[in-house]
Short mmCIF file of N, CA and C in Angstrom, two decimals:
data_model
loop_
_atom_site.label_atom_id
_atom_site.label_comp_id
_atom_site.label_asym_id
_atom_site.label_seq_id
_atom_site.Cartn_x
_atom_site.Cartn_y
_atom_site.Cartn_z
N MET A 12 56.06 -28.12 47.34
CA MET A 12 56.54 -28.54 45.82
C MET A 12 56.53 -30.05 46.32
N SER A 13 56.13 -30.88 45.86
CA SER A 13 55.96 -32.47 45.73
C SER A 13 57.23 -32.92 45.29
N THR A 14 57.84 -34.12 46.15
CA THR A 14 58.82 -35.01 45.62
C THR A 14 58.26 -36.12 45.32
N GLY A 15 59.28 -36.53 44.75
CA GLY A 15 58.70 -38.27 44.27
C GLY A 15 57.96 -38.44 42.77
N LEU A 16 57.61 -39.50 42.16
CA LEU A 16 57.18 -39.76 40.86
C LEU A 16 55.63 -39.29 41.10
N PRO A 17 55.17 -38.31 40.36
CA PRO A 17 54.26 -37.92 40.01
C PRO A 17 53.20 -39.04 39.74
N GLY A 18 51.94 -38.88 40.77
CA GLY A 18 50.91 -39.89 40.06
C GLY A 18 50.93 -41.21 40.86
N LEU A 19 51.92 -41.34 41.51
CA LEU A 19 52.38 -43.10 41.69
C LEU A 19 51.08 -42.89 42.97
N THR A 20 50.69 -44.22 42.74
CA THR A 20 49.50 -44.33 43.48
C THR A 20 49.65 -46.00 44.24
N ARG A 21 50.67 -46.99 43.71
CA ARG A 21 50.46 -48.60 44.28
C ARG A 21 51.46 -49.23 43.17
N VAL A 22 51.85 -50.11 43.84
CA VAL A 22 52.70 -51.21 43.32
C VAL A 22 51.44 -51.92 42.05
N ASP A 23 51.92 -51.91 40.96
CA ASP A 23 51.00 -52.96 39.96
C ASP A 23 51.16 -54.04 39.65
N HIS A 24 52.25 -54.70 39.57
CA HIS A 24 52.75 -55.66 39.39
C HIS A 24 54.26 -56.20 39.86
N ILE A 25 54.59 -57.55 40.02
CA ILE A 25 56.35 -58.09 40.21
C ILE A 25 56.22 -59.05 39.22
N GLY A 26 57.43 -58.71 38.50
CA GLY A 26 57.43 -59.42 37.54
C GLY A 26 58.94 -60.23 37.53
N PHE A 27 59.04 -61.73 37.30
CA PHE A 27 60.42 -62.12 37.57
C PHE A 27 60.25 -63.67 36.08
N THR A 28 61.43 -64.16 36.21
CA THR A 28 61.66 -65.00 35.22
C THR A 28 61.95 -66.39 36.19
N VAL A 29 61.64 -67.06 35.21
CA VAL A 29 61.77 -68.97 35.87
C VAL A 29 62.40 -69.57 34.87
N PRO A 30 62.92 -71.09 35.08
CA PRO A 30 63.33 -71.63 34.16
C PRO A 30 62.40 -72.29 33.15
N ASP A 31 61.08 -72.55 34.16
CA ASP A 31 60.57 -73.34 33.37
C ASP A 31 58.87 -73.09 33.90
N LEU A 32 58.00 -72.28 33.05
CA LEU A 32 57.00 -72.06 33.25
C LEU A 32 55.74 -72.86 33.71
N GLU A 33 55.71 -74.14 33.27
CA GLU A 33 54.81 -74.91 33.84
C GLU A 33 55.21 -75.67 35.36
N GLU A 34 56.51 -75.46 35.38
CA GLU A 34 56.80 -75.70 37.01
C GLU A 34 56.61 -74.63 37.61
N ALA A 35 56.61 -73.23 37.22
CA ALA A 35 56.29 -72.33 37.98
C ALA A 35 55.01 -72.11 38.60
N ARG A 36 53.81 -72.50 37.48
CA ARG A 36 52.62 -72.57 37.21
C ARG A 36 51.93 -73.44 38.41
N ALA A 37 52.82 -74.76 38.37
CA ALA A 37 52.40 -75.76 39.20
C ALA A 37 52.28 -75.30 40.74
N PHE A 38 53.79 -74.53 41.10
CA PHE A 38 54.04 -74.01 42.32
C PHE A 38 53.08 -73.01 42.80
N LEU A 39 52.78 -71.64 41.92
CA LEU A 39 52.06 -70.71 42.16
C LEU A 39 50.88 -70.83 42.11
N VAL A 40 50.21 -71.90 41.76
CA VAL A 40 48.57 -72.21 41.84
C VAL A 40 48.39 -73.82 42.58
N ASP A 41 49.13 -74.57 42.45
CA ASP A 41 48.42 -75.81 43.18
C ASP A 41 49.32 -75.66 45.11
N VAL A 42 50.32 -74.97 44.76
CA VAL A 42 50.90 -74.95 46.58
C VAL A 42 50.39 -73.46 47.05
N LEU A 43 50.75 -72.51 46.21
CA LEU A 43 50.69 -71.05 47.09
C LEU A 43 49.09 -70.92 47.00
N GLY A 44 48.32 -71.60 45.87
CA GLY A 44 47.19 -70.82 45.83
C GLY A 44 46.82 -69.48 44.63
N CYS A 45 47.58 -69.43 44.31
CA CYS A 45 47.12 -68.01 43.14
C CYS A 45 46.59 -68.39 42.35
N GLU A 46 45.73 -67.42 41.62
CA GLU A 46 44.88 -67.41 40.35
C GLU A 46 45.46 -67.39 38.84
N TYR A 47 45.87 -68.56 38.30
CA TYR A 47 46.11 -67.96 36.97
C TYR A 47 45.23 -67.22 36.15
N MET A 48 45.76 -65.97 35.54
CA MET A 48 44.74 -65.11 34.73
C MET A 48 44.83 -65.41 33.32
N TYR A 49 46.28 -65.37 32.44
CA TYR A 49 46.29 -65.62 31.28
C TYR A 49 47.69 -65.64 30.53
N THR A 50 48.07 -65.90 29.61
CA THR A 50 48.93 -66.21 28.90
C THR A 50 49.57 -64.94 27.59
N LEU A 51 50.81 -64.76 27.32
CA LEU A 51 50.82 -63.97 26.49
C LEU A 51 52.10 -64.38 25.68
N GLY A 52 52.55 -63.97 24.54
CA GLY A 52 53.79 -64.70 24.11
C GLY A 52 53.76 -65.92 22.89
N PRO A 53 54.66 -66.19 22.07
CA PRO A 53 56.03 -65.79 22.25
C PRO A 53 56.45 -64.40 21.72
N TYR A 54 57.56 -63.79 22.07
CA TYR A 54 57.87 -62.60 21.55
C TYR A 54 59.14 -62.61 21.19
N ARG A 55 59.77 -62.45 19.92
CA ARG A 55 60.88 -62.35 19.42
C ARG A 55 61.30 -61.45 18.55
N HIS A 56 62.37 -60.70 18.36
CA HIS A 56 62.91 -59.56 17.39
C HIS A 56 63.74 -59.58 16.67
N ASP A 57 64.20 -59.72 15.30
CA ASP A 57 65.05 -59.38 14.51
C ASP A 57 65.84 -58.12 14.64
N ASP A 58 65.74 -57.43 15.47
CA ASP A 58 66.48 -56.14 15.65
C ASP A 58 66.76 -55.68 17.06
N ASP A 59 67.14 -54.80 17.43
CA ASP A 59 67.26 -54.58 18.87
C ASP A 59 66.53 -54.19 20.01
N TRP A 60 65.47 -54.48 19.25
CA TRP A 60 63.78 -53.89 20.10
C TRP A 60 63.78 -54.28 21.47
N MET A 61 64.48 -56.20 21.88
CA MET A 61 64.38 -56.94 22.95
C MET A 61 65.71 -55.94 24.21
N THR A 62 66.58 -55.81 23.59
CA THR A 62 67.42 -54.57 24.29
C THR A 62 66.67 -53.59 24.63
N GLU A 63 66.69 -52.64 23.37
CA GLU A 63 66.11 -51.33 23.55
C GLU A 63 65.35 -51.26 24.69
N HIS A 64 64.20 -51.80 24.98
CA HIS A 64 62.77 -52.19 25.48
C HIS A 64 63.10 -52.91 26.99
N LEU A 65 63.60 -54.32 26.95
CA LEU A 65 63.97 -54.95 28.00
C LEU A 65 64.91 -54.96 28.47
N GLY A 66 66.25 -54.31 27.72
CA GLY A 66 67.43 -54.71 28.62
C GLY A 66 68.05 -55.91 28.35
N VAL A 67 67.63 -56.80 27.41
CA VAL A 67 68.00 -58.46 27.32
C VAL A 67 68.73 -58.44 25.92
N HIS A 68 69.37 -59.36 25.62
CA HIS A 68 70.12 -59.79 24.38
C HIS A 68 69.29 -59.68 23.50
N PRO A 69 69.69 -58.94 22.10
CA PRO A 69 68.80 -58.39 20.94
C PRO A 69 67.87 -59.97 20.43
N ARG A 70 68.83 -60.79 20.91
CA ARG A 70 68.12 -62.38 20.27
C ARG A 70 67.25 -63.03 21.21
N ALA A 71 67.49 -62.68 22.46
CA ALA A 71 66.46 -63.15 23.30
C ALA A 71 65.04 -63.30 23.02
N VAL A 72 64.50 -64.84 23.29
CA VAL A 72 63.05 -64.88 23.16
C VAL A 72 62.20 -64.92 24.33
N MET A 73 60.91 -64.31 24.48
CA MET A 73 60.56 -64.54 25.43
C MET A 73 59.37 -65.84 25.03
N ARG A 74 59.79 -66.95 25.72
CA ARG A 74 59.21 -68.24 25.27
C ARG A 74 57.63 -67.88 25.19
N GLU A 75 57.16 -67.35 26.65
CA GLU A 75 55.72 -66.86 27.28
C GLU A 75 55.90 -66.21 28.32
N LEU A 76 54.65 -65.46 28.85
CA LEU A 76 54.48 -64.88 30.12
C LEU A 76 53.11 -65.39 30.39
N HIS A 77 53.35 -65.50 31.84
CA HIS A 77 51.94 -66.06 32.42
C HIS A 77 51.45 -64.93 33.50
N PHE A 78 50.79 -64.65 33.81
CA PHE A 78 49.84 -63.71 34.52
C PHE A 78 49.09 -64.30 35.78
N PHE A 79 49.79 -64.04 37.23
CA PHE A 79 48.48 -64.89 38.27
C PHE A 79 48.44 -63.71 39.07
N ARG A 80 47.18 -63.86 40.08
CA ARG A 80 46.82 -63.17 41.19
C ARG A 80 46.76 -63.76 42.34
N CYS A 81 47.91 -63.11 43.20
CA CYS A 81 47.82 -64.07 44.62
C CYS A 81 47.40 -63.18 45.67
N GLY A 82 46.25 -64.00 46.43
CA GLY A 82 45.86 -63.19 47.83
C GLY A 82 44.91 -62.15 47.21
N GLY A 83 44.46 -62.34 46.06
CA GLY A 83 43.38 -61.31 45.81
C GLY A 83 43.82 -60.13 45.34
N GLN A 84 45.27 -60.03 44.79
CA GLN A 84 45.41 -58.43 44.58
C GLN A 84 46.76 -58.41 44.04
N ALA A 85 47.84 -59.53 44.60
CA ALA A 85 49.60 -58.90 43.92
C ALA A 85 49.22 -59.50 42.90
N ILE A 86 50.06 -58.92 41.72
CA ILE A 86 49.70 -59.82 40.36
C ILE A 86 51.41 -60.28 39.74
N PHE A 87 51.23 -61.15 39.42
CA PHE A 87 52.91 -61.75 39.13
C PHE A 87 52.86 -61.83 37.75
N GLU A 88 53.64 -61.66 37.22
CA GLU A 88 54.13 -61.71 35.88
C GLU A 88 55.48 -62.24 36.04
N VAL A 89 55.00 -63.43 34.78
CA VAL A 89 56.10 -64.65 35.04
C VAL A 89 56.60 -65.35 33.86
N PHE A 90 58.22 -65.01 33.68
CA PHE A 90 58.22 -65.00 32.27
C PHE A 90 59.32 -66.34 31.75
N GLU A 91 59.07 -66.64 30.68
CA GLU A 91 60.35 -67.99 30.60
C GLU A 91 60.90 -67.33 29.21
N TYR A 92 62.33 -67.29 29.28
CA TYR A 92 63.44 -66.80 28.41
C TYR A 92 63.96 -67.84 27.71
N SER A 93 64.73 -67.55 26.51
CA SER A 93 65.57 -68.30 25.98
C SER A 93 66.47 -67.39 25.28
N ALA A 94 67.62 -67.22 26.22
CA ALA A 94 68.65 -65.95 25.48
C ALA A 94 70.18 -66.73 24.95
N PRO A 95 71.03 -65.95 24.31
CA PRO A 95 72.30 -66.50 24.33
C PRO A 95 72.76 -66.12 25.48
N GLU A 96 73.67 -66.65 26.24
CA GLU A 96 74.78 -66.26 27.59
C GLU A 96 73.71 -66.05 28.58
N GLN A 97 72.42 -66.51 28.80
CA GLN A 97 71.91 -66.89 29.74
C GLN A 97 72.11 -67.09 31.06
N ASP A 98 72.10 -66.36 31.79
CA ASP A 98 72.52 -66.69 33.59
C ASP A 98 71.62 -67.46 34.25
N MET A 99 71.95 -68.89 34.14
CA MET A 99 70.37 -69.40 34.88
C MET A 99 70.82 -69.35 36.93
N THR A 100 71.77 -68.87 36.79
CA THR A 100 72.10 -68.49 38.74
C THR A 100 70.81 -68.07 39.55
N VAL A 101 70.40 -68.62 40.34
CA VAL A 101 69.42 -67.70 41.01
C VAL A 101 70.12 -66.87 41.99
N PRO A 102 69.91 -65.29 41.74
CA PRO A 102 71.06 -64.24 42.47
C PRO A 102 70.47 -64.71 44.11
N ARG A 103 70.91 -64.45 45.13
CA ARG A 103 70.86 -64.96 46.78
C ARG A 103 71.12 -63.19 46.89
N ASN A 104 69.80 -63.00 47.84
CA ASN A 104 69.59 -61.61 48.52
C ASN A 104 71.10 -60.68 48.66
N SER A 105 71.83 -61.45 48.92
CA SER A 105 72.82 -60.42 49.13
C SER A 105 73.53 -60.10 47.90
N ASP A 106 73.28 -60.43 46.63
CA ASP A 106 73.95 -60.54 45.70
C ASP A 106 73.13 -58.90 44.88
N VAL A 107 73.72 -58.24 44.20
CA VAL A 107 73.30 -56.95 43.40
C VAL A 107 71.95 -57.62 42.66
N GLY A 108 70.65 -57.33 42.61
CA GLY A 108 69.61 -57.85 42.03
C GLY A 108 68.83 -58.83 42.65
N GLY A 109 69.51 -59.34 43.85
CA GLY A 109 68.81 -60.06 44.69
C GLY A 109 67.40 -59.85 45.26
N HIS A 110 66.41 -60.51 45.78
CA HIS A 110 65.12 -60.14 45.80
C HIS A 110 64.52 -61.39 46.64
N HIS A 111 63.63 -61.16 46.61
CA HIS A 111 62.31 -62.03 47.69
C HIS A 111 61.03 -61.66 47.77
N ILE A 112 59.88 -62.60 47.73
CA ILE A 112 58.65 -61.74 47.51
C ILE A 112 58.02 -62.07 48.67
N ALA A 113 57.31 -61.27 49.57
CA ALA A 113 56.92 -61.53 50.74
C ALA A 113 55.21 -61.96 50.64
N LEU A 114 54.99 -62.67 51.32
CA LEU A 114 53.52 -63.12 51.46
C LEU A 114 53.06 -63.14 52.88
N TYR A 115 51.90 -62.50 53.12
CA TYR A 115 51.40 -61.79 54.32
C TYR A 115 50.61 -63.54 54.57
N VAL A 116 50.74 -64.09 55.94
CA VAL A 116 49.68 -64.98 56.09
C VAL A 116 49.41 -64.84 57.61
N ASP A 117 47.95 -65.04 58.08
CA ASP A 117 47.41 -64.81 59.39
C ASP A 117 47.96 -65.60 60.02
N ASP A 118 48.15 -66.95 59.89
CA ASP A 118 48.47 -68.10 61.17
C ASP A 118 49.94 -68.27 60.46
N MET A 119 51.38 -68.08 61.21
CA MET A 119 52.36 -68.58 60.80
C MET A 119 52.52 -69.81 60.77
N ASP A 120 52.34 -70.30 62.03
CA ASP A 120 52.90 -72.13 61.81
C ASP A 120 51.63 -72.95 61.22
N THR A 121 50.30 -72.69 61.02
CA THR A 121 49.96 -73.48 60.37
C THR A 121 50.07 -73.22 58.69
N ALA A 122 50.83 -72.09 58.34
CA ALA A 122 51.48 -71.67 56.85
C ALA A 122 52.70 -72.49 56.74
N VAL A 123 53.62 -72.44 57.55
CA VAL A 123 54.79 -73.12 57.64
C VAL A 123 54.58 -75.14 57.79
N ALA A 124 53.91 -75.36 58.36
CA ALA A 124 53.05 -76.98 58.50
C ALA A 124 52.72 -77.41 56.90
N TYR A 125 52.54 -76.16 56.05
CA TYR A 125 51.42 -76.41 55.08
C TYR A 125 52.74 -76.60 54.23
N LEU A 126 53.30 -75.77 53.66
CA LEU A 126 54.44 -75.53 52.79
C LEU A 126 55.82 -76.65 53.33
N LYS A 127 55.85 -77.56 54.46
CA LYS A 127 56.54 -78.32 54.49
C LYS A 127 55.58 -79.53 54.05
N SER A 128 54.42 -79.87 54.66
CA SER A 128 53.86 -81.14 53.87
C SER A 128 53.76 -81.00 52.25
N GLN A 129 53.82 -79.71 51.43
CA GLN A 129 54.10 -79.73 50.23
C GLN A 129 55.04 -80.09 49.58
N GLY A 130 56.24 -80.21 50.68
CA GLY A 130 57.79 -80.65 50.60
C GLY A 130 58.50 -79.40 50.02
N VAL A 131 58.13 -78.26 50.22
CA VAL A 131 58.47 -76.97 50.22
C VAL A 131 60.17 -76.68 51.12
N THR A 132 60.86 -76.32 50.67
CA THR A 132 62.41 -76.16 51.58
C THR A 132 61.96 -75.14 52.28
N VAL A 133 61.86 -75.03 53.66
CA VAL A 133 61.66 -73.85 54.48
C VAL A 133 62.89 -74.02 55.06
N MET A 134 63.20 -72.38 55.29
CA MET A 134 64.71 -72.15 55.42
C MET A 134 64.51 -71.59 57.10
N GLY A 135 64.84 -72.66 57.87
CA GLY A 135 64.89 -72.61 59.37
C GLY A 135 63.23 -72.26 60.07
N ASP A 136 63.47 -71.96 61.07
CA ASP A 136 61.87 -71.55 61.96
C ASP A 136 62.04 -70.08 62.11
N PRO A 137 60.51 -69.90 61.91
CA PRO A 137 60.35 -68.36 62.02
C PRO A 137 60.73 -67.70 62.68
N THR A 138 61.21 -66.28 62.77
CA THR A 138 61.85 -65.57 63.54
C THR A 138 60.88 -64.56 63.83
N ALA A 139 61.19 -64.17 65.07
CA ALA A 139 60.51 -62.87 65.76
C ALA A 139 61.07 -61.33 65.57
N SER A 140 60.73 -60.99 64.83
CA SER A 140 61.28 -59.10 65.07
C SER A 140 61.14 -58.58 66.00
N SER A 141 62.28 -57.72 66.10
CA SER A 141 62.30 -56.70 67.36
C SER A 141 62.53 -55.46 66.52
N GLY A 142 62.37 -54.47 67.65
CA GLY A 142 62.54 -53.10 67.76
C GLY A 142 60.98 -52.59 66.35
N PRO A 143 61.33 -51.41 65.79
CA PRO A 143 59.96 -51.09 64.81
C PRO A 143 59.06 -52.17 64.55
N SER A 144 59.58 -53.51 64.14
CA SER A 144 58.89 -54.52 63.41
C SER A 144 58.31 -55.95 64.48
N GLN A 145 58.56 -54.77 65.92
CA GLN A 145 58.14 -56.13 66.95
C GLN A 145 56.73 -56.53 66.78
N GLY A 146 56.46 -57.99 66.61
CA GLY A 146 54.92 -58.16 66.64
C GLY A 146 54.65 -59.09 65.32
N GLN A 147 55.91 -59.08 64.46
CA GLN A 147 56.04 -59.71 63.15
C GLN A 147 56.84 -61.44 63.61
N ARG A 148 56.31 -62.06 62.95
CA ARG A 148 56.97 -62.99 62.66
C ARG A 148 57.50 -63.53 61.16
N TRP A 149 58.15 -64.48 60.67
CA TRP A 149 58.64 -64.22 59.17
C TRP A 149 59.69 -65.57 59.07
N VAL A 150 59.76 -65.92 57.89
CA VAL A 150 60.42 -66.90 57.83
C VAL A 150 60.74 -67.11 56.13
N TYR A 151 61.70 -67.65 54.97
CA TYR A 151 61.92 -67.79 54.09
C TYR A 151 61.63 -69.16 53.60
N PHE A 152 61.10 -69.23 52.28
CA PHE A 152 61.23 -70.67 51.69
C PHE A 152 61.54 -70.27 50.47
N LEU A 153 61.52 -71.64 49.73
CA LEU A 153 62.48 -71.64 47.73
C LEU A 153 61.44 -72.27 46.93
N ALA A 154 61.25 -71.53 45.92
CA ALA A 154 60.05 -72.19 45.03
C ALA A 154 61.16 -73.25 44.56
N PRO A 155 60.61 -73.98 43.49
CA PRO A 155 61.25 -75.49 43.02
C PRO A 155 62.29 -74.94 42.00
N TRP A 156 62.83 -73.93 41.85
CA TRP A 156 63.61 -73.58 41.07
C TRP A 156 64.58 -72.39 41.76
N GLY A 157 64.19 -72.49 42.85
CA GLY A 157 65.38 -71.48 43.89
C GLY A 157 65.27 -70.43 44.19
N MET A 158 64.34 -69.56 43.64
CA MET A 158 63.79 -68.23 44.27
C MET A 158 63.44 -68.11 45.59
N GLN A 159 63.70 -67.30 46.41
CA GLN A 159 63.31 -66.93 47.62
C GLN A 159 61.78 -66.00 47.83
N PHE A 160 60.95 -66.82 48.49
CA PHE A 160 59.81 -66.32 48.81
C PHE A 160 59.76 -66.34 50.56
N GLU A 161 59.06 -65.14 50.98
CA GLU A 161 59.11 -65.11 52.43
C GLU A 161 57.77 -64.91 52.91
N LEU A 162 57.26 -65.66 53.95
CA LEU A 162 56.15 -65.58 54.96
C LEU A 162 56.37 -64.55 55.76
N VAL A 163 55.28 -63.47 56.14
CA VAL A 163 55.39 -62.41 57.50
C VAL A 163 53.95 -62.89 57.97
N SER A 164 53.70 -62.73 59.05
CA SER A 164 52.84 -62.02 59.60
C SER A 164 52.96 -61.53 61.26
N TYR A 165 51.70 -60.70 61.18
CA TYR A 165 51.81 -59.66 62.56
C TYR A 165 50.45 -59.56 62.70
N PRO A 166 49.42 -60.40 63.18
CA PRO A 166 48.02 -60.17 62.90
C PRO A 166 47.72 -59.25 64.36
N HIS A 167 48.21 -58.79 64.94
CA HIS A 167 48.53 -57.85 65.82
C HIS A 167 48.91 -56.73 66.05
N GLY A 168 49.40 -56.16 64.39
CA GLY A 168 50.38 -55.36 64.30
C GLY A 168 51.67 -54.96 64.58
N LYS A 169 52.38 -54.24 64.15
CA LYS A 169 53.80 -54.22 64.55
C LYS A 169 53.96 -53.22 65.59
N ALA A 170 54.89 -53.03 66.22
CA ALA A 170 55.43 -52.01 67.19
C ALA A 170 55.40 -50.46 66.40
N PHE A 171 55.72 -50.28 65.14
CA PHE A 171 55.51 -49.10 64.87
C PHE A 171 54.31 -48.20 64.45
N ASP A 172 53.09 -49.98 63.93
CA ASP A 172 51.81 -49.44 64.06
C ASP A 172 50.98 -49.06 65.29
N ARG A 173 51.82 -49.29 66.16
CA ARG A 173 51.00 -48.51 68.00
C ARG A 173 51.49 -47.49 68.67
N GLN A 174 52.73 -47.22 67.64
CA GLN A 174 53.31 -45.60 68.01
C GLN A 174 52.34 -44.61 68.00
N SER A 175 52.18 -43.56 68.57
CA SER A 175 51.26 -42.69 68.31
C SER A 175 52.28 -41.40 67.39
N PRO A 176 52.05 -40.58 66.19
CA PRO A 176 52.62 -39.93 65.91
C PRO A 176 53.55 -38.78 66.66
N ALA A 177 54.87 -38.43 66.25
CA ALA A 177 55.29 -37.17 66.90
C ALA A 177 54.61 -36.20 66.81
N GLY A 178 54.15 -35.50 68.14
CA GLY A 178 53.66 -34.04 67.48
C GLY A 178 54.43 -32.76 68.00
#
């Protein structure tokens, strides 16, 4: 008997909402190097469709959504909404719904220096992981709208990759 979601094979995309799509596009394309793919929208409904299907206020307007490919594989679906009672506060990682997007880089020090040269806020210095993640270094950085991203690097693998399976 199998457990879990039948047919699950991979993550398809990551969606997030930003206050300004043009600012997000500039950051994702010009700073991170993502590939802009296409735009959809606007979407608005006079009934309860937005609440029923997207869990947002029924009069919310999805101004546009842009799609980006990052690192040749990850797809970001980036929304800009206008909605009554919209909360513009970016959640912290410790808040329910808090999140970050981790991007793998081959050379942590070069990537951090690049982000800093682009005026990106890097949160502290890279941290070396221990335990099962030994071999990894990571550091958080902020998008212009305050959303947290993370750089991770483990060019020689992590400790758990080098452990032989229990027999």
